[in-house]
Amino acid sequence: MREEAVSVNEVFERYDVGSEVFVRGWIHRIFKVGGKIFAWLRDSSGIVQVVFDKGVLNNVDWESIERLSRESSIGVKGVIREDPRAPGGREILASNVVIYGYAPPFPIRGGEDIEYLLDIRHLWLRSRQMTAILKIRHTILQALKEWLVRNGWWEVTPPILTGSAVEGGSTLFEVKYFDKPAYLSQSAQLYLEVLIYSLDKVWSLTPSFRAEKSRTRRHLSEYWHLEIEGAWYDMEDVMKVAEDMVSYAVRKTLEERRKELEFLGRDVKKLEPALQTPYPRITYDEAIEILRRKGFKIEWGEDYGADEEKALTEEFDRPFFVTHFPKKIKAFYMKEDPNRPEVVLGFDLLAPEGYGEIIGGSQREDSYEKLYNRIIQEGLNPKDYEWYLDLRRYGTVPHSGFGLGTERLTMWVAGLEHIRDAIPFPRWRGRIYP
Ligand code: ATP
Ligand code: MG
């Protein structure tokens, strides 16, 4: 039987009761009532009830229908009927059936713990929760890319294997590259900086790798990093890009993924303030004051972590910026504030409700001498950065950029407890399955 298939969603949205349709998918639930078998058929667009009635079936025997179980894959031809007891109020009365694959008892029945579900991630990804999250993630990624392209930013494709580390450090994955070591990229920034000299405004979406030592709810060892870099942009200009992009992504998600957000139990009211820009801005100094008032013992000049970020987010109902960090806790390439050399023109964007940092960015040091000195002060080898220094030697320009963790953004928008669910195949210390 070869038929033009329609999606489950179309059974509700496009066809009238009484139409004959052919739908394909997987059995989500199956049960017997009276002499009939009822199945909930799932495809990417939704769930529809199918009724198997011995007297109506044409091309298969009853025994093949009785052997169907959860996750069997089938195609069903039949007439759409109204039924208030069925999900969505409609069902399909099966007249012809194609059985693509039977399934032994499915190893997920509900109530399993997360470690178990990670062990069978390849099957758990069929769940309605994960499907809803993946759709939200899709919409967020589309919105971010759409915003950039519409606003004249060029997409570029930096390498993932790199000869040197951007910021150096302990979280670098080393790989064997022929007979020499190479590293998995932690950030495309330096490559993007090269490309602004021909394209002005560039962006890339790539995996970034960080061998984070501790397992936290917001760190992966491989994540999808959206980075932008703009010539002639100062810190304030690029912060405006950040808030416009994020608010656009939230708006799109609220418009297009409301069903999925509601399925996940996300309180969408809490996302609405994020539609309003500009986002609030506080300096690092003000952040330290807030934290001390809240009882944290923290000195000016210290870096802060997840607990402190969480406390800061209690002060805001929308994303907000923290700016002007002490130079000594930030990367060597951040531009020093001309009015206050002990701080840099760097910023983070923190998401509310305890989520914390989703973007980190800065204006970049554009003076050859200052950058060279910073490289020396940080104990890095200027030889490794010769090409990077060249960018300041040949026609330097003021420029700025940032990196956005797409799973961090997804996690907040979807209201997830853990970053692992914002990506289909999460990797972190000790886990690389499947
Ligand atoms: P954090 O302090 O939260 O560990 P970071 O300051 O080291 O992050 P950046 O180097 O500023 O991170 O990277 C830019 C963005 O990439 C961050 O704002 C965050 O959204 C995301 N990001 C960084 N590390 C991770 C990670 N291990 N897993 C997922 N996303 C990450
Ligand atoms: Mg950061």
Coordinates of C-alpha atoms and ligand atoms in Angstrom, one line a residue:
M1 CA 0.0 0.0 0.0
R2 CA 1.6 3.3 -1.1
E3 CA -0.3 6.3 0.0
E4 CA 0.3 10.0 0.3
A5 CA 0.7 10.3 4.1
V6 CA -0.6 13.2 6.1
S7 CA 0.7 14.3 9.5
V8 CA -1.2 13.7 12.7
N9 CA -1.5 17.5 13.1
E10 CA -3.3 17.7 9.7
V11 CA -5.9 15.2 10.9
F12 CA -7.0 17.9 13.3
E13 CA -6.2 21.1 11.4
R14 CA -6.5 20.4 7.7
Y15 CA -9.1 17.6 7.2
D16 CA -12.7 17.4 8.0
V17 CA -14.5 14.7 9.9
G18 CA -15.5 12.1 7.3
S19 CA -12.3 12.4 5.2
E20 CA -10.2 9.4 4.5
V21 CA -6.5 9.8 5.4
F22 CA -3.3 7.8 5.6
V23 CA -1.1 8.5 8.7
R24 CA 2.2 7.0 9.9
G25 CA 3.9 6.9 13.2
W26 CA 4.7 5.0 16.4
I27 CA 2.3 3.6 18.9
H28 CA 2.4 5.7 22.1
R29 CA -0.3 3.7 24.0
I30 CA -2.4 0.7 23.1
F31 CA -5.4 -0.8 24.9
K32 CA -8.4 -3.0 24.4
V33 CA -11.9 -1.9 25.1
G34 CA -14.8 -4.2 24.3
G35 CA -13.9 -6.1 21.2
K36 CA -11.8 -3.2 19.8
I37 CA -8.2 -2.1 20.1
F38 CA -7.4 1.6 20.5
A39 CA -3.9 3.0 19.8
W40 CA -2.6 6.4 20.2
L41 CA -0.4 7.1 17.2
R42 CA 2.5 9.5 17.5
D43 CA 4.4 11.4 14.9
S44 CA 6.5 14.5 15.2
S45 CA 3.4 16.7 15.1
G46 CA 1.2 15.1 17.7
I47 CA -0.9 12.2 18.8
V48 CA -4.1 10.8 17.3
Q49 CA -6.3 7.9 18.4
V50 CA -6.7 5.0 16.0
V51 CA -9.5 2.5 16.4
F52 CA -9.1 -1.1 15.1
D53 CA -12.4 -2.9 14.6
K54 CA -12.2 -6.4 13.3
G55 CA -15.2 -5.9 11.1
V56 CA -13.8 -2.8 9.4
L57 CA -10.2 -4.0 8.7
N58 CA -9.5 -4.9 5.1
N59 CA -6.0 -6.0 4.5
V60 CA -4.7 -7.4 7.7
D61 CA -5.8 -10.2 10.1
W62 CA -6.8 -9.5 13.6
E63 CA -3.8 -11.4 15.0
S64 CA -1.3 -9.0 13.5
I65 CA -3.1 -6.1 15.2
E66 CA -3.2 -7.9 18.5
R67 CA 0.6 -8.3 18.3
L68 CA 1.1 -4.5 18.1
S69 CA 2.6 -2.9 21.2
R70 CA 4.1 0.4 22.3
E71 CA 6.6 1.8 19.8
S72 CA 5.5 -0.5 17.0
S73 CA 5.6 1.6 13.8
I74 CA 2.6 1.5 11.6
G75 CA 0.7 3.3 8.8
V76 CA -3.1 3.5 9.0
K77 CA -5.7 4.4 6.4
G78 CA -9.1 5.3 7.6
V79 CA -11.9 7.8 8.0
I80 CA -11.7 10.6 10.6
R81 CA -14.5 10.5 13.2
E82 CA -15.4 12.7 16.0
D83 CA -14.9 11.2 19.5
P84 CA -15.0 13.4 22.6
R85 CA -13.0 10.8 24.6
A86 CA -10.1 10.7 22.2
P87 CA -7.2 13.1 22.6
G88 CA -8.0 16.2 20.6
G89 CA -11.6 15.0 20.0
R90 CA -10.9 13.0 16.9
E91 CA -10.0 9.4 15.9
I92 CA -9.3 7.4 12.8
L93 CA -11.2 4.3 12.1
A94 CA -8.7 2.0 10.6
S95 CA -9.6 0.2 7.3
N96 CA -6.1 -0.6 6.0
V97 CA -2.9 -1.0 8.0
V98 CA 0.8 -1.3 7.1
I99 CA 3.0 -2.7 9.9
Y100 CA 6.6 -1.4 9.5
G101 CA 8.0 -2.8 12.7
Y102 CA 6.9 -4.6 15.8
A103 CA 8.5 -3.8 19.2
P104 CA 9.3 -5.9 22.2
P105 CA 8.2 -4.5 25.6
F106 CA 9.5 -0.9 25.7
P107 CA 12.1 -0.3 28.4
I108 CA 10.5 3.0 29.5
R109 CA 7.2 2.8 31.3
G110 CA 7.3 6.0 33.3
G111 CA 8.8 6.8 36.7
E112 CA 12.4 5.8 35.8
D113 CA 15.3 7.7 37.3
I114 CA 17.4 10.1 35.2
E115 CA 20.5 8.0 35.1
Y116 CA 18.5 5.1 33.7
L117 CA 17.0 7.4 31.1
L118 CA 20.4 8.7 30.1
D119 CA 21.5 5.1 29.6
I120 CA 18.8 4.7 27.1
R121 CA 18.8 8.2 25.8
H122 CA 18.4 6.9 22.2
L123 CA 14.9 5.7 23.2
W124 CA 14.1 8.4 25.7
L125 CA 14.5 11.0 23.0
R126 CA 11.1 9.7 21.7
S127 CA 9.3 11.1 24.8
R128 CA 7.0 14.0 24.4
Q129 CA 9.1 16.0 26.9
M130 CA 12.2 15.7 24.8
T131 CA 10.3 16.3 21.6
A132 CA 8.8 19.5 23.0
I133 CA 12.3 20.7 24.1
L134 CA 13.9 19.9 20.8
K135 CA 11.2 21.9 19.0
I136 CA 11.8 24.8 21.4
R137 CA 15.5 24.6 20.8
H138 CA 14.9 24.6 17.0
T139 CA 12.8 27.7 17.2
I140 CA 15.4 29.5 19.4
L141 CA 18.2 28.6 17.0
Q142 CA 16.1 29.7 14.0
A143 CA 15.2 33.0 15.6
L144 CA 18.8 33.8 16.6
K145 CA 20.1 33.1 13.1
E146 CA 17.2 34.9 11.5
W147 CA 17.9 38.0 13.5
L148 CA 21.5 38.0 12.6
V149 CA 21.0 37.5 8.9
R150 CA 18.3 40.1 8.7
N151 CA 20.5 42.6 10.4
G152 CA 23.4 42.1 8.0
W153 CA 25.7 39.7 9.9
W154 CA 27.6 37.2 7.7
E155 CA 27.7 33.6 8.7
V156 CA 31.2 32.1 8.7
T157 CA 32.6 28.7 9.5
P158 CA 35.6 28.6 11.8
P159 CA 37.6 25.4 12.5
I160 CA 37.0 23.2 15.4
L161 CA 40.5 21.8 15.6
T162 CA 42.9 24.5 16.7
G163 CA 46.6 24.8 17.1
S164 CA 46.4 26.9 20.3
A165 CA 44.0 27.7 23.2
V166 CA 42.1 30.9 23.2
E167 CA 42.3 31.6 26.8
G168 CA 44.7 28.8 27.7
G169 CA 43.7 26.8 30.7
S170 CA 42.8 23.6 32.3
T171 CA 39.5 23.0 30.5
L172 CA 41.1 22.2 27.1
F173 CA 40.6 18.9 25.4
E174 CA 43.8 17.9 23.7
V175 CA 43.7 15.6 20.7
K176 CA 46.4 13.9 18.6
Y177 CA 46.7 15.7 15.3
F178 CA 49.0 13.6 13.2
D179 CA 52.3 13.7 15.3
K180 CA 51.5 16.9 17.2
P181 CA 48.9 18.0 19.8
A182 CA 46.0 20.1 18.8
Y183 CA 42.9 21.2 20.7
L184 CA 39.2 21.1 20.4
S185 CA 38.0 24.7 20.1
Q186 CA 36.6 26.4 23.2
S187 CA 35.6 29.5 21.2
A188 CA 35.6 30.7 17.7
Q189 CA 36.3 34.2 18.8
L190 CA 39.9 34.7 17.6
Y191 CA 38.9 33.4 14.1
L192 CA 35.9 35.6 14.0
E193 CA 38.2 38.5 14.9
V194 CA 40.2 37.7 11.8
L195 CA 37.1 37.7 9.6
I196 CA 35.8 41.1 10.6
Y197 CA 38.6 42.7 8.6
S198 CA 36.9 41.6 5.4
L199 CA 33.2 41.1 6.4
D200 CA 32.7 43.7 9.2
K201 CA 30.0 41.8 11.1
V202 CA 30.3 38.0 11.4
W203 CA 28.8 35.1 13.4
S204 CA 29.2 31.4 13.7
L205 CA 27.3 28.5 15.4
T206 CA 29.8 25.8 16.3
P207 CA 30.3 23.2 19.0
S208 CA 32.6 24.4 21.8
F209 CA 34.4 22.0 24.0
R210 CA 35.3 22.5 27.7
A211 CA 36.7 19.8 29.9
E212 CA 34.8 21.2 32.9
K213 CA 36.1 19.4 36.0
S214 CA 32.9 19.5 38.0
R215 CA 29.5 18.3 37.1
T216 CA 27.0 21.1 37.4
R217 CA 23.5 21.7 36.2
R218 CA 24.7 24.2 33.6
H219 CA 28.0 22.9 32.2
L220 CA 28.4 20.5 29.3
S221 CA 31.7 19.4 27.8
E222 CA 30.4 19.9 24.3
Y223 CA 27.9 22.7 23.7
W224 CA 26.6 24.8 20.8
H225 CA 28.1 28.2 20.9
L226 CA 26.7 31.1 18.9
E227 CA 29.4 33.8 18.6
I228 CA 29.4 37.2 17.0
E229 CA 32.1 39.8 16.3
G230 CA 31.5 43.2 14.9
A231 CA 34.0 45.8 13.6
W232 CA 33.3 49.3 14.8
Y233 CA 31.1 48.0 17.6
D234 CA 31.9 49.2 21.1
M235 CA 30.7 47.4 24.2
E236 CA 27.4 49.2 24.4
D237 CA 26.7 48.5 20.7
V238 CA 27.2 44.8 21.1
M239 CA 25.2 44.6 24.3
K240 CA 22.3 46.1 22.3
V241 CA 22.8 43.3 19.8
A242 CA 22.7 40.7 22.6
E243 CA 19.4 42.0 24.1
D244 CA 17.7 42.4 20.7
M245 CA 18.6 38.9 19.7
V246 CA 17.6 37.3 23.0
S247 CA 14.3 39.2 23.2
Y248 CA 13.6 38.3 19.5
A249 CA 14.2 34.6 20.3
V250 CA 11.9 34.7 23.3
R251 CA 9.2 36.4 21.3
K252 CA 9.4 33.8 18.5
T253 CA 9.3 31.0 21.0
L254 CA 6.2 32.5 22.7
E255 CA 4.5 32.9 19.3
E256 CA 5.4 29.6 17.8
R257 CA 6.0 27.1 20.6
R258 CA 3.3 28.0 23.1
K259 CA 1.9 24.5 23.0
E260 CA 5.3 22.9 23.8
L261 CA 6.1 25.4 26.6
E262 CA 2.7 24.6 28.2
F263 CA 3.3 20.9 27.8
L264 CA 6.5 21.4 29.8
G265 CA 4.6 23.3 32.4
R266 CA 6.6 26.5 31.7
D267 CA 5.0 29.6 33.3
V268 CA 5.1 31.7 30.2
K269 CA 4.2 34.9 32.1
K270 CA 7.7 34.7 33.6
L271 CA 9.1 35.1 30.1
E272 CA 7.1 38.1 29.1
P273 CA 9.3 40.8 30.8
A274 CA 12.1 39.6 28.6
L275 CA 10.3 41.0 25.6
Q276 CA 11.0 44.5 26.8
T277 CA 14.4 46.0 26.0
P278 CA 16.8 47.6 27.0
Y279 CA 17.6 45.1 29.7
P280 CA 18.8 46.4 33.1
R281 CA 22.5 47.0 33.5
I282 CA 24.6 46.9 36.7
T283 CA 28.3 47.1 37.1
Y284 CA 30.5 44.5 38.8
D285 CA 30.9 46.9 41.6
E286 CA 27.1 47.1 42.1
A287 CA 26.9 43.3 41.9
I288 CA 29.4 43.0 44.7
E289 CA 27.4 45.5 46.8
I290 CA 24.2 43.5 46.2
L291 CA 25.9 40.3 47.1
R292 CA 27.3 41.7 50.3
R293 CA 23.9 43.0 51.3
K294 CA 22.6 39.5 50.8
G295 CA 25.2 38.1 53.1
F296 CA 27.9 36.8 50.7
K297 CA 31.5 37.3 51.9
I298 CA 33.1 38.5 48.7
E299 CA 35.8 41.0 48.1
W300 CA 36.1 43.4 45.2
G301 CA 38.3 41.6 42.6
E302 CA 37.1 38.1 43.3
D303 CA 35.2 36.1 40.7
Y304 CA 31.9 34.7 41.6
G305 CA 30.1 31.5 40.8
A306 CA 26.7 29.9 40.3
D307 CA 25.4 30.7 43.9
E308 CA 26.2 34.3 43.6
E309 CA 24.7 34.6 40.1
K310 CA 21.6 33.0 41.4
A311 CA 21.4 35.5 44.2
L312 CA 21.8 38.4 41.7
T313 CA 19.0 37.0 39.5
E314 CA 16.6 37.4 42.4
E315 CA 16.8 41.2 41.9
F316 CA 15.4 41.1 38.4
D317 CA 12.4 39.7 36.5
R318 CA 14.2 39.7 33.1
P319 CA 17.7 39.2 31.7
F320 CA 20.2 41.8 32.9
F321 CA 23.8 42.7 32.3
V322 CA 26.8 42.8 34.6
T323 CA 29.6 45.0 33.2
H324 CA 33.1 46.3 33.9
F325 CA 34.8 43.4 35.6
P326 CA 38.2 43.6 37.3
K327 CA 40.8 43.0 34.7
K328 CA 42.5 40.2 36.7
I329 CA 39.6 37.9 36.5
K330 CA 39.0 38.3 32.8
A331 CA 40.6 37.1 29.6
F332 CA 43.7 38.9 28.2
Y333 CA 41.9 40.2 25.1
M334 CA 39.3 42.3 26.9
K335 CA 39.8 46.0 26.4
E336 CA 40.7 48.0 29.5
D337 CA 38.4 50.8 30.4
P338 CA 40.1 54.0 29.4
N339 CA 38.6 55.8 32.4
R340 CA 39.4 53.0 34.9
P341 CA 42.3 50.8 34.0
E342 CA 41.6 48.3 36.7
V343 CA 38.4 47.1 35.0
V344 CA 37.7 45.8 31.5
L345 CA 34.9 46.6 29.0
G346 CA 33.4 43.1 29.5
F347 CA 29.9 42.0 30.2
D348 CA 27.8 39.0 31.0
L349 CA 24.1 38.7 30.3
L350 CA 22.3 36.7 33.1
A351 CA 18.9 35.1 32.7
P352 CA 16.4 35.5 35.6
E353 CA 14.9 32.8 37.9
G354 CA 18.2 31.6 39.0
Y355 CA 19.5 30.6 35.6
G356 CA 22.5 33.0 35.4
E357 CA 25.0 33.6 32.7
I358 CA 23.8 32.9 29.1
I359 CA 26.2 35.3 27.3
G360 CA 29.7 36.5 27.9
G361 CA 31.2 39.3 25.8
S362 CA 33.5 42.3 25.6
Q363 CA 35.0 45.0 23.6
R364 CA 38.4 43.7 22.5
E365 CA 41.8 45.3 23.1
D366 CA 42.6 47.0 19.8
S367 CA 46.0 48.5 20.8
Y368 CA 49.0 46.4 19.8
E369 CA 51.1 47.4 22.7
K370 CA 48.4 46.9 25.3
L371 CA 47.5 43.5 23.9
Y372 CA 51.1 42.4 23.7
N373 CA 51.7 43.5 27.4
R374 CA 48.6 41.6 28.5
I375 CA 49.8 38.5 26.8
I376 CA 53.1 38.7 28.6
Q377 CA 51.4 39.5 32.0
E378 CA 49.2 36.5 31.6
G379 CA 52.3 34.3 31.1
L380 CA 51.2 33.4 27.6
N381 CA 53.7 33.1 24.7
P382 CA 53.4 35.9 22.3
K383 CA 54.7 33.6 19.5
D384 CA 51.4 31.6 19.8
Y385 CA 49.5 34.8 19.2
E386 CA 51.5 36.3 16.4
W387 CA 48.7 36.1 13.9
Y388 CA 46.3 37.5 16.5
L389 CA 48.6 40.4 17.2
D390 CA 48.9 41.1 13.4
L391 CA 45.2 42.1 13.5
R392 CA 46.3 45.0 15.6
R393 CA 49.4 45.7 13.5
Y394 CA 47.6 46.0 10.2
G395 CA 44.8 48.5 10.4
T396 CA 43.4 47.9 13.9
V397 CA 39.8 48.9 14.5
P398 CA 37.6 49.1 17.6
H399 CA 35.6 45.9 17.8
S400 CA 33.5 43.8 20.1
G401 CA 31.7 40.5 20.3
F402 CA 30.1 37.9 22.5
G403 CA 29.4 34.2 22.9
L404 CA 26.0 32.8 23.7
G405 CA 25.5 29.3 25.0
T406 CA 22.5 28.0 23.1
E407 CA 21.7 25.3 25.7
R408 CA 21.8 27.9 28.5
L409 CA 19.3 30.0 26.6
T410 CA 17.1 27.0 25.8
M411 CA 17.3 25.8 29.4
W412 CA 16.0 29.1 30.7
V413 CA 13.3 29.6 28.0
A414 CA 12.0 26.1 28.4
G415 CA 12.3 26.3 32.2
L416 CA 14.6 23.2 32.5
E417 CA 16.2 22.0 35.7
H418 CA 19.3 20.7 34.0
I419 CA 21.3 21.7 30.9
R420 CA 21.5 18.0 29.7
D421 CA 17.9 18.2 28.5
A422 CA 18.6 21.2 26.4
I423 CA 20.6 19.1 24.0
P424 CA 19.8 15.7 22.5
F425 CA 23.1 14.0 23.2
P426 CA 24.6 15.6 26.3
R427 CA 28.3 15.1 27.1
W428 CA 29.9 15.8 30.4
R429 CA 32.7 14.4 32.5
G430 CA 32.2 10.7 32.7
R431 CA 29.5 10.4 30.1
I432 CA 29.7 10.1 26.4
Y433 CA 26.7 7.9 25.5
P434 CA 25.4 7.3 22.9
Ligands
ATP1 P1 30.6 29.9 33.2 O1 31.3 31.0 34.0 O2 29.1 29.9 33.3 O3 31.3 28.6 33.3 P2 32.1 31.1 31.1 O4 32.2 32.5 31.6 O5 33.3 30.2 31.2 O6 30.8 30.4 31.7 P3 32.3 32.0 28.4 O7 33.7 31.6 28.1 O8 31.9 33.4 28.6 O9 31.7 31.1 29.5 O10 31.4 31.4 27.2 C1 30.3 32.1 26.6 C2 29.0 31.4 26.9 O11 29.0 30.0 26.6 C3 28.6 31.4 28.3 O12 27.9 32.7 28.6 C4 27.6 30.3 28.4 O13 26.3 30.6 27.9 C5 28.2 29.3 27.4 N1 29.0 28.2 28.1 C6 30.2 28.3 28.7 N2 30.7 27.2 29.2 C7 29.6 26.3 29.0 C8 29.5 24.9 29.2 N3 30.5 24.2 29.8 N4 28.3 24.3 28.9 C9 27.4 25.0 28.3 N5 27.4 26.3 28.0 C10 28.6 27.0 28.3
MG2 MG 31.6 34.2 30.7

